[in-house]
Coordinates of C-alpha atoms in Angstrom, one line a residue:
M1 CA -83.3 -68.4 -13.0
G2 CA -80.4 -66.0 -12.2
V3 CA -76.9 -66.7 -13.1
A4 CA -74.5 -66.7 -10.2
T5 CA -71.5 -64.4 -10.7
A6 CA -68.2 -64.9 -8.9
E7 CA -67.0 -62.0 -6.7
P8 CA -63.8 -60.5 -8.0
L9 CA -60.8 -61.7 -6.1
A10 CA -59.0 -59.1 -4.0
A11 CA -55.7 -58.1 -5.3
V12 CA -52.9 -59.7 -3.3
E13 CA -49.8 -57.5 -3.1
P14 CA -46.6 -59.5 -3.4
A15 CA -44.3 -59.6 -0.4
P16 CA -41.4 -57.2 -0.8
P17 CA -38.1 -58.8 -1.8
R18 CA -35.9 -60.0 1.0
R19 CA -33.2 -57.5 0.1
L20 CA -35.7 -54.7 0.4
R21 CA -36.9 -55.9 3.8
L22 CA -33.3 -56.1 5.1
S23 CA -32.6 -52.6 3.8
H24 CA -35.7 -51.3 5.6
R25 CA -34.7 -52.9 8.8
L26 CA -31.2 -51.5 8.5
W27 CA -32.1 -47.9 7.4
G28 CA -35.6 -47.4 8.6
P29 CA -35.5 -45.3 11.8
T30 CA -37.4 -46.7 14.8
L31 CA -38.9 -45.5 18.1
C32 CA -36.2 -47.5 19.8
D33 CA -33.5 -45.5 18.0
L34 CA -35.2 -42.3 19.2
F35 CA -35.3 -43.6 22.7
F36 CA -31.6 -44.4 22.7
L37 CA -30.7 -40.9 21.4
A38 CA -33.1 -39.3 23.9
V39 CA -31.3 -41.0 26.7
I40 CA -28.0 -39.6 25.4
G41 CA -29.4 -36.1 24.9
W42 CA -31.1 -35.9 28.3
S43 CA -28.2 -37.4 30.2
F44 CA -25.3 -35.6 28.7
L45 CA -26.4 -32.7 26.4
T46 CA -29.0 -30.9 28.6
S47 CA -27.5 -31.3 32.1
Q48 CA -25.2 -28.7 33.6
T49 CA -22.4 -31.1 34.2
G50 CA -22.8 -32.9 30.8
W51 CA -20.3 -35.6 30.0
S52 CA -18.1 -34.4 33.0
Q53 CA -20.5 -36.0 35.4
L54 CA -18.9 -39.4 34.5
L55 CA -15.5 -38.1 35.9
L56 CA -16.6 -37.3 39.5
D57 CA -14.8 -40.5 40.7
G58 CA -11.0 -40.7 40.8
D59 CA -11.2 -44.4 39.9
T60 CA -11.4 -43.4 36.3
G61 CA -7.8 -42.0 36.5
L62 CA -6.6 -45.1 38.3
H63 CA -8.0 -47.4 35.6
I64 CA -6.4 -45.3 32.9
A65 CA -3.0 -45.5 34.7
I66 CA -3.3 -49.3 35.0
G67 CA -4.1 -49.5 31.3
N68 CA -1.1 -47.3 30.5
F69 CA 1.1 -49.8 32.4
I70 CA -0.3 -52.8 30.5
L71 CA 0.2 -51.1 27.1
D72 CA 3.7 -49.9 28.0
H73 CA 4.9 -53.2 29.4
H74 CA 2.8 -55.5 27.1
T75 CA 1.8 -57.6 30.1
V76 CA -1.1 -57.8 32.6
P77 CA 0.4 -57.2 36.1
S78 CA 0.0 -59.7 38.9
T79 CA 1.9 -57.7 41.5
D80 CA 1.6 -54.0 42.6
P81 CA 3.5 -51.5 40.5
F82 CA 2.1 -48.3 42.0
S83 CA 2.7 -48.0 45.8
F84 CA 5.7 -47.7 48.0
T85 CA 3.7 -49.3 50.9
R86 CA 3.1 -52.7 49.3
P87 CA 5.5 -52.8 46.3
N88 CA 5.4 -56.1 44.4
A89 CA 2.6 -57.4 46.6
P90 CA 0.3 -59.9 44.9
W91 CA -2.3 -58.0 42.9
P92 CA -4.0 -59.3 39.7
A93 CA -5.4 -56.6 37.4
V94 CA -8.8 -58.2 37.1
E95 CA -10.3 -55.3 35.2
W96 CA -7.4 -55.3 32.7
G97 CA -9.7 -55.3 29.5
T98 CA -11.6 -52.2 30.4
E99 CA -8.3 -50.5 31.6
V100 CA -6.7 -51.2 28.2
I101 CA -9.7 -49.8 26.4
F102 CA -9.8 -46.7 28.6
S103 CA -6.1 -46.1 28.2
S104 CA -6.3 -46.5 24.4
L105 CA -9.2 -44.1 24.1
N106 CA -7.4 -41.6 26.4
R107 CA -4.3 -41.7 24.3
A108 CA -6.2 -41.3 21.1
W109 CA -8.8 -38.6 22.1
G110 CA -8.2 -37.7 25.7
L111 CA -10.9 -38.1 28.3
K112 CA -13.5 -37.3 25.6
G113 CA -13.0 -40.9 24.3
V114 CA -13.4 -42.4 27.8
V115 CA -16.6 -40.6 28.7
F116 CA -18.1 -41.1 25.2
L117 CA -17.7 -44.9 25.5
S118 CA -19.1 -44.8 29.0
G119 CA -22.1 -42.7 27.9
I120 CA -22.9 -45.1 25.1
A121 CA -22.7 -48.0 27.6
I122 CA -25.2 -46.2 29.9
A123 CA -27.6 -45.5 27.0
L124 CA -27.3 -49.2 25.8
L125 CA -28.0 -50.3 29.4
I126 CA -31.2 -48.3 29.6
T127 CA -32.3 -49.4 26.1
A128 CA -31.6 -53.1 26.9
M129 CA -33.8 -52.8 30.0
L130 CA -36.6 -51.4 27.8
R131 CA -36.2 -54.2 25.3
S132 CA -36.1 -56.7 28.1
A133 CA -39.5 -55.5 29.5
L134 CA -41.0 -55.5 26.0
S135 CA -39.7 -59.0 25.4
S136 CA -41.6 -60.0 28.5
R137 CA -44.8 -58.7 26.8
S138 CA -45.1 -55.6 28.9
D139 CA -47.1 -52.6 27.8
S140 CA -45.0 -50.1 25.9
F141 CA -46.0 -47.0 27.8
L142 CA -45.7 -48.7 31.1
A143 CA -42.3 -50.1 30.2
I144 CA -41.0 -46.7 29.1
V145 CA -42.2 -45.1 32.4
L146 CA -40.6 -47.8 34.5
V147 CA -37.3 -47.8 32.7
L148 CA -37.0 -44.0 33.0
L149 CA -37.6 -44.4 36.8
A150 CA -35.0 -47.2 36.8
N151 CA -32.6 -44.8 35.1
N152 CA -32.9 -42.5 38.1
A153 CA -32.2 -45.4 40.5
L154 CA -29.1 -46.5 38.5
F155 CA -27.7 -42.9 38.4
L156 CA -25.9 -43.7 41.6
H157 CA -23.3 -45.7 39.7
F158 CA -23.0 -43.8 36.5
H159 CA -19.3 -43.2 36.5
A160 CA -16.6 -44.0 33.9
R161 CA -15.5 -47.2 35.6
P162 CA -15.4 -50.9 34.6
H163 CA -18.5 -51.7 36.5
L164 CA -20.6 -50.1 33.8
F165 CA -19.9 -53.2 31.7
T166 CA -21.3 -55.4 34.4
L167 CA -24.5 -53.3 34.5
L168 CA -24.8 -53.4 30.7
F169 CA -24.1 -57.1 30.4
L170 CA -26.4 -58.0 33.2
A171 CA -29.2 -56.1 31.5
V172 CA -28.5 -57.8 28.2
S173 CA -28.4 -61.2 30.0
A174 CA -31.7 -60.5 31.7
W175 CA -33.2 -59.5 28.3
I176 CA -32.0 -62.7 26.7
V177 CA -33.3 -64.9 29.6
N178 CA -36.7 -63.1 29.7
R179 CA -37.1 -63.4 26.0
D180 CA -36.2 -67.1 26.1
S181 CA -38.7 -67.7 28.9
V182 CA -41.5 -66.5 26.7
Q183 CA -40.3 -68.3 23.5
R184 CA -37.2 -70.5 23.1
T185 CA -34.5 -68.7 21.2
R186 CA -31.0 -69.5 20.1
W187 CA -29.9 -66.1 21.5
I188 CA -29.6 -67.8 24.9
W189 CA -26.3 -69.3 23.6
L190 CA -24.9 -65.8 23.2
L191 CA -24.4 -65.7 27.0
P192 CA -21.2 -67.8 27.0
A193 CA -19.6 -65.5 24.4
L194 CA -20.8 -62.5 26.5
T195 CA -19.2 -64.0 29.6
L196 CA -15.9 -64.4 27.7
F197 CA -15.7 -60.6 27.3
W198 CA -17.3 -59.9 30.6
A199 CA -14.7 -61.9 32.6
N200 CA -11.9 -59.8 31.1
L201 CA -13.7 -56.4 31.7
H202 CA -15.0 -56.6 35.2
P203 CA -15.2 -59.2 38.0
G204 CA -18.9 -58.6 38.3
F205 CA -19.4 -61.3 35.8
V206 CA -20.0 -63.7 38.8
I207 CA -23.4 -62.0 39.2
L208 CA -24.5 -63.9 36.0
F209 CA -23.8 -67.2 37.7
A210 CA -25.9 -66.1 40.7
Y211 CA -28.7 -65.0 38.4
L212 CA -28.7 -68.2 36.3
G213 CA -28.4 -70.3 39.5
L214 CA -31.6 -68.6 40.9
V215 CA -33.4 -69.1 37.6
I216 CA -32.4 -72.8 37.6
A217 CA -33.5 -73.3 41.2
G218 CA -36.8 -71.5 40.5
S219 CA -37.5 -73.6 37.4
A220 CA -36.7 -76.7 39.5
L221 CA -39.2 -75.6 42.1
E222 CA -41.8 -75.0 39.4
W223 CA -41.2 -78.4 38.1
A224 CA -41.5 -80.0 41.6
A225 CA -44.8 -78.0 42.1
H226 CA -46.4 -79.9 39.3
G227 CA -48.0 -76.8 37.9
D228 CA -49.5 -76.3 34.4
H229 CA -46.1 -75.8 32.9
A230 CA -44.1 -78.5 34.8
A231 CA -42.7 -80.0 31.6
R232 CA -41.5 -76.6 30.4
S233 CA -40.0 -75.8 33.8
R234 CA -38.1 -79.0 33.8
A235 CA -36.8 -78.2 30.3
S236 CA -35.8 -74.7 31.4
A237 CA -33.9 -76.0 34.5
L238 CA -31.9 -78.4 32.2
R239 CA -31.5 -75.8 29.5
Y240 CA -30.1 -73.0 31.8
T241 CA -27.9 -75.5 33.6
G242 CA -26.2 -76.2 30.3
V243 CA -26.0 -72.5 29.6
A244 CA -24.5 -71.8 33.0
A245 CA -21.9 -74.5 32.6
A246 CA -20.9 -73.0 29.2
C247 CA -20.6 -69.6 30.7
F248 CA -18.4 -70.9 33.5
A249 CA -16.1 -72.5 31.0
A250 CA -15.9 -69.2 29.0
S251 CA -15.1 -67.3 32.2
L252 CA -11.9 -69.3 32.6
V253 CA -10.5 -67.7 29.4
N254 CA -8.6 -64.9 31.1
P255 CA -5.0 -64.1 32.0
F256 CA -5.4 -65.6 35.5
G257 CA -7.5 -68.7 34.7
Y258 CA -9.4 -70.1 37.7
K259 CA -7.3 -67.9 40.0
L260 CA -9.5 -65.0 39.0
H261 CA -12.5 -66.7 40.6
L262 CA -10.5 -67.4 43.7
E263 CA -9.5 -63.7 43.9
I264 CA -13.1 -62.6 43.6
L265 CA -14.1 -65.1 46.3
S266 CA -11.4 -63.7 48.6
Y267 CA -12.6 -60.2 48.0
F268 CA -16.1 -61.0 49.2
R269 CA -14.7 -62.8 52.3
A270 CA -12.8 -59.7 53.3
S271 CA -15.8 -58.3 55.1
G272 CA -13.6 -56.3 57.5
M273 CA -12.3 -54.2 54.6
T274 CA -15.6 -53.7 52.8
D275 CA -17.0 -52.4 56.1
F276 CA -15.0 -49.2 55.4
I277 CA -16.2 -48.7 51.8
A278 CA -19.3 -46.6 51.4
E279 CA -20.8 -48.4 48.5
F280 CA -20.7 -51.7 50.5
Q281 CA -22.8 -50.2 53.3
A282 CA -26.6 -50.6 53.6
P283 CA -28.7 -48.0 51.8
T284 CA -29.7 -44.9 53.7
F285 CA -32.6 -43.9 51.4
R286 CA -31.5 -40.2 51.7
S287 CA -30.5 -39.6 48.1
D288 CA -32.7 -39.4 45.0
P289 CA -31.3 -42.6 43.4
Q290 CA -31.9 -44.5 46.6
L291 CA -35.5 -43.2 46.8
F292 CA -36.1 -44.5 43.3
Y293 CA -34.5 -47.8 44.2
M294 CA -36.8 -48.0 47.2
L295 CA -39.8 -47.6 44.8
F296 CA -38.6 -50.7 42.9
L297 CA -37.9 -52.5 46.1
F298 CA -41.5 -52.0 47.3
L299 CA -42.9 -53.0 43.8
G300 CA -40.7 -56.0 43.5
L301 CA -41.4 -57.4 46.9
G302 CA -45.1 -56.5 46.5
I303 CA -45.6 -58.7 43.5
C304 CA -43.7 -61.7 45.0
G305 CA -46.9 -62.9 46.7
L306 CA -48.7 -62.8 43.3
L307 CA -45.8 -64.7 41.6
I308 CA -45.8 -67.3 44.3
R309 CA -49.5 -67.9 43.8
K310 CA -48.8 -68.3 40.1
K311 CA -45.9 -70.7 41.0
R312 CA -43.5 -68.4 39.1
F313 CA -40.5 -69.3 41.3
A314 CA -38.0 -68.5 38.5
D315 CA -39.0 -64.9 39.0
V316 CA -39.5 -65.0 42.8
L317 CA -36.0 -66.2 43.7
P318 CA -34.0 -63.6 41.8
L319 CA -36.3 -60.9 43.2
L320 CA -36.0 -62.0 46.8
V321 CA -32.2 -62.8 46.8
F322 CA -31.2 -59.6 45.0
A323 CA -33.5 -57.6 47.2
Y324 CA -31.7 -59.0 50.2
A325 CA -28.3 -58.3 48.7
S326 CA -29.3 -54.7 47.9
L327 CA -30.5 -54.1 51.5
I328 CA -27.0 -55.0 52.9
S329 CA -25.0 -53.3 50.2
V330 CA -26.1 -50.2 48.3
R331 CA -23.8 -51.3 45.5
H332 CA -26.2 -54.2 44.7
S333 CA -29.2 -51.9 44.5
T334 CA -28.4 -51.3 40.8
V335 CA -28.3 -55.1 40.3
F336 CA -31.7 -55.5 41.9
V337 CA -33.3 -52.7 39.8
I338 CA -32.0 -54.2 36.6
I339 CA -33.4 -57.7 37.4
A340 CA -36.7 -56.4 38.9
M341 CA -37.8 -53.8 36.4
P342 CA -38.8 -56.2 33.5
I343 CA -40.6 -58.5 36.0
V344 CA -42.5 -55.6 37.6
A345 CA -43.4 -54.2 34.2
R346 CA -44.8 -57.5 33.0
E347 CA -46.9 -58.0 36.1
L348 CA -48.3 -54.5 36.2
T349 CA -49.2 -54.8 32.6
G350 CA -51.8 -57.4 33.4
Y351 CA -53.5 -55.0 35.8
W352 CA -53.2 -52.1 33.4
E353 CA -54.8 -54.0 30.5
A354 CA -57.6 -55.3 32.7
W355 CA -58.4 -51.7 33.8
A356 CA -58.1 -50.4 30.3
A357 CA -60.5 -53.0 29.0
N358 CA -63.3 -51.6 31.1
R359 CA -63.0 -48.1 29.7
G360 CA -64.8 -46.8 26.6
R361 CA -63.2 -47.1 23.2
N362 CA -62.8 -43.3 22.9
S363 CA -61.5 -42.8 26.5
T364 CA -58.0 -41.5 27.1
V365 CA -56.9 -44.8 28.5
A366 CA -58.1 -46.7 25.4
V367 CA -56.4 -44.3 23.1
M368 CA -53.1 -44.6 25.1
K369 CA -53.5 -48.4 24.8
Q370 CA -54.0 -48.2 21.0
I371 CA -50.9 -45.9 20.6
S372 CA -48.9 -48.3 22.9
T373 CA -49.8 -51.3 20.8
A374 CA -49.2 -49.5 17.5
G375 CA -45.8 -48.3 18.6
R376 CA -44.6 -51.6 20.0
P377 CA -43.1 -53.0 16.8
S378 CA -41.0 -49.9 16.3
L379 CA -39.7 -50.2 19.9
M380 CA -38.7 -53.8 19.3
R381 CA -36.0 -53.1 16.7
N382 CA -33.1 -50.8 16.0
S383 CA -31.6 -49.5 12.8
V384 CA -28.1 -48.1 11.9
W385 CA -29.2 -44.5 12.6
P386 CA -28.0 -44.4 16.3
V387 CA -24.6 -45.5 15.2
L388 CA -24.4 -42.7 12.6
A389 CA -25.8 -40.1 15.0
M390 CA -23.3 -41.0 17.7
L391 CA -20.5 -40.8 15.2
A392 CA -21.6 -37.4 14.1
L393 CA -22.0 -36.3 17.8
F394 CA -18.4 -37.4 18.5
L395 CA -16.9 -35.6 15.5
L396 CA -19.1 -32.5 15.4
L397 CA -19.9 -31.6 19.0
P398 CA -17.9 -28.5 20.0
A399 CA -14.9 -29.0 22.3
S400 CA -16.7 -27.0 25.1
Y401 CA -19.1 -29.9 25.6
W402 CA -16.3 -32.4 26.3
P403 CA -14.2 -32.6 29.5
S404 CA -10.6 -31.7 29.1
G405 CA -9.7 -32.9 32.6
F406 CA -11.0 -33.7 36.0
D407 CA -13.0 -31.2 38.0
D408 CA -10.6 -28.8 39.8
R409 CA -13.2 -28.4 42.6
L410 CA -12.8 -32.1 43.5
F411 CA -9.2 -32.9 42.5
P412 CA -5.9 -31.0 43.0
V413 CA -5.7 -30.0 39.3
K414 CA -4.0 -26.6 39.8
M415 CA -1.6 -28.0 42.4
V416 CA -0.4 -30.6 39.9
Q417 CA -0.1 -28.0 37.2
R418 CA 2.3 -26.0 39.4
H419 CA 4.1 -28.8 41.3
G420 CA 3.6 -32.0 39.3
P421 CA 7.2 -33.2 39.2
E422 CA 7.7 -32.4 43.0
L423 CA 4.6 -34.4 43.9
A424 CA 5.7 -37.4 41.8
S425 CA 9.2 -37.4 43.4
E426 CA 8.1 -37.2 47.1
R427 CA 6.4 -39.6 49.5
L428 CA 3.1 -37.8 49.3
F429 CA 0.3 -38.9 51.6
T430 CA -3.3 -38.3 50.5
H431 CA -6.6 -40.1 50.4
D432 CA -7.6 -42.7 47.8
Q433 CA -9.5 -40.4 45.4
W434 CA -6.6 -37.9 45.0
A435 CA -4.1 -40.8 44.8
D436 CA -6.1 -42.3 41.9
Y437 CA -6.0 -38.9 40.2
L438 CA -2.2 -38.5 40.8
L439 CA -1.4 -41.9 39.5
Y440 CA -3.2 -40.9 36.3
V441 CA -1.8 -37.4 35.8
N442 CA 1.7 -38.1 37.0
Y443 CA 2.1 -41.5 35.3
P444 CA 4.6 -43.3 35.3
R445 CA 6.5 -41.6 38.1
Q446 CA 3.9 -41.3 40.8
R447 CA 3.8 -43.7 43.8
V448 CA 1.2 -43.5 46.6
F449 CA 0.7 -44.7 50.1
Y450 CA -2.6 -46.3 49.1
D451 CA -5.3 -45.9 46.4
D452 CA -8.7 -47.5 45.7
R453 CA -7.5 -51.0 45.0
S454 CA -8.2 -53.9 47.4
L455 CA -4.7 -55.1 47.9
Y456 CA -4.0 -52.9 50.9
G457 CA -6.2 -55.0 53.2
E458 CA -8.3 -54.3 56.3
R459 CA -5.4 -53.0 58.5
M460 CA -4.4 -50.4 56.0
F461 CA -8.0 -49.1 55.7

């Protein structure tokens, strides 16, 4: 009778110490790091215009001038200090936070500092959209392709202006909400803190309330539909209502209190004035960014029927409402793309995976799927290397790569160099873009007939 022998136990490797794991997460480079740096390189180091493309709008100069005024007078203005047509007219500097940041960077490093921060905000925006799609369990390859297409659609509003923070914070908010919808996370309570900063950087923070309101309404519809996840939908509606209330309370912490919200409301009511502003017009679909936006418009509306059949109203309502807003104002096309891209990526992933499952194990599609799955963890985290790389870029990149001023083909740079004091001392009439530039370059002496602020009203326009 044979003697049974026990099989040798497989050696179990001990888990690495916590300190070692944290060190790896901090210092181990990732694919997401590489993606962020690739966006910076492609956008600003390989194009002909480089960082200067962020200064094609005179608004940048106006915001720096306002920031200069705030820093010099140690107060946030509530009346007009820049025009001789409406001197001392009521005008709250609702973007004062960004303007102080821009002014401080300009005083320390010139326009280099302003475009550097704006470029980082753009790269963070695109990276946040990628992470948002991945948090929604989208395929890695598909998410990268769609976010690069989204980058082309968003290029329309890539200027060194305060609205970049609205685009960035909206992408981060959508990322947090999408992640929370898959698995409850405490990160959702970061939104009130984000709103606190957002409300002092750009009035576009009200988009967050619209977004959360649509998610709440959609969750309530899912709850009422008595679907498979009715209990979870009810919990989501209550959860996001509490988050929205906390965000609203945080938005009141600003120099103007609730009057900031009334000012924003009055701006949207001034339809006669916005009729004269190009970015508030309906899209024409004649530029490359608008054509890429049209692609997402078709994709977003196309999957709405599928989402309705699945009773995913928390996705349907944001898609439909922001699609409508984008069709009446091209300014809102960027908002729609930011909201729609992760949802589109998630829904297309299901069809992509079903198609890939029917291919052979050695097929190109199957290999792509394997690589996508293997690279996903590295796309889902970041290390400290992008921070170090950007610091090195700022310190070591030759001066020829950075803008020293505004483009003299678009702004009266040479005229100001020759006649700056004369221009600042006379009642000079010019359009808003040149007025914005003159307020910046001839600060604090320059006064204008009108500039790009909204205080002048419909009759002035």
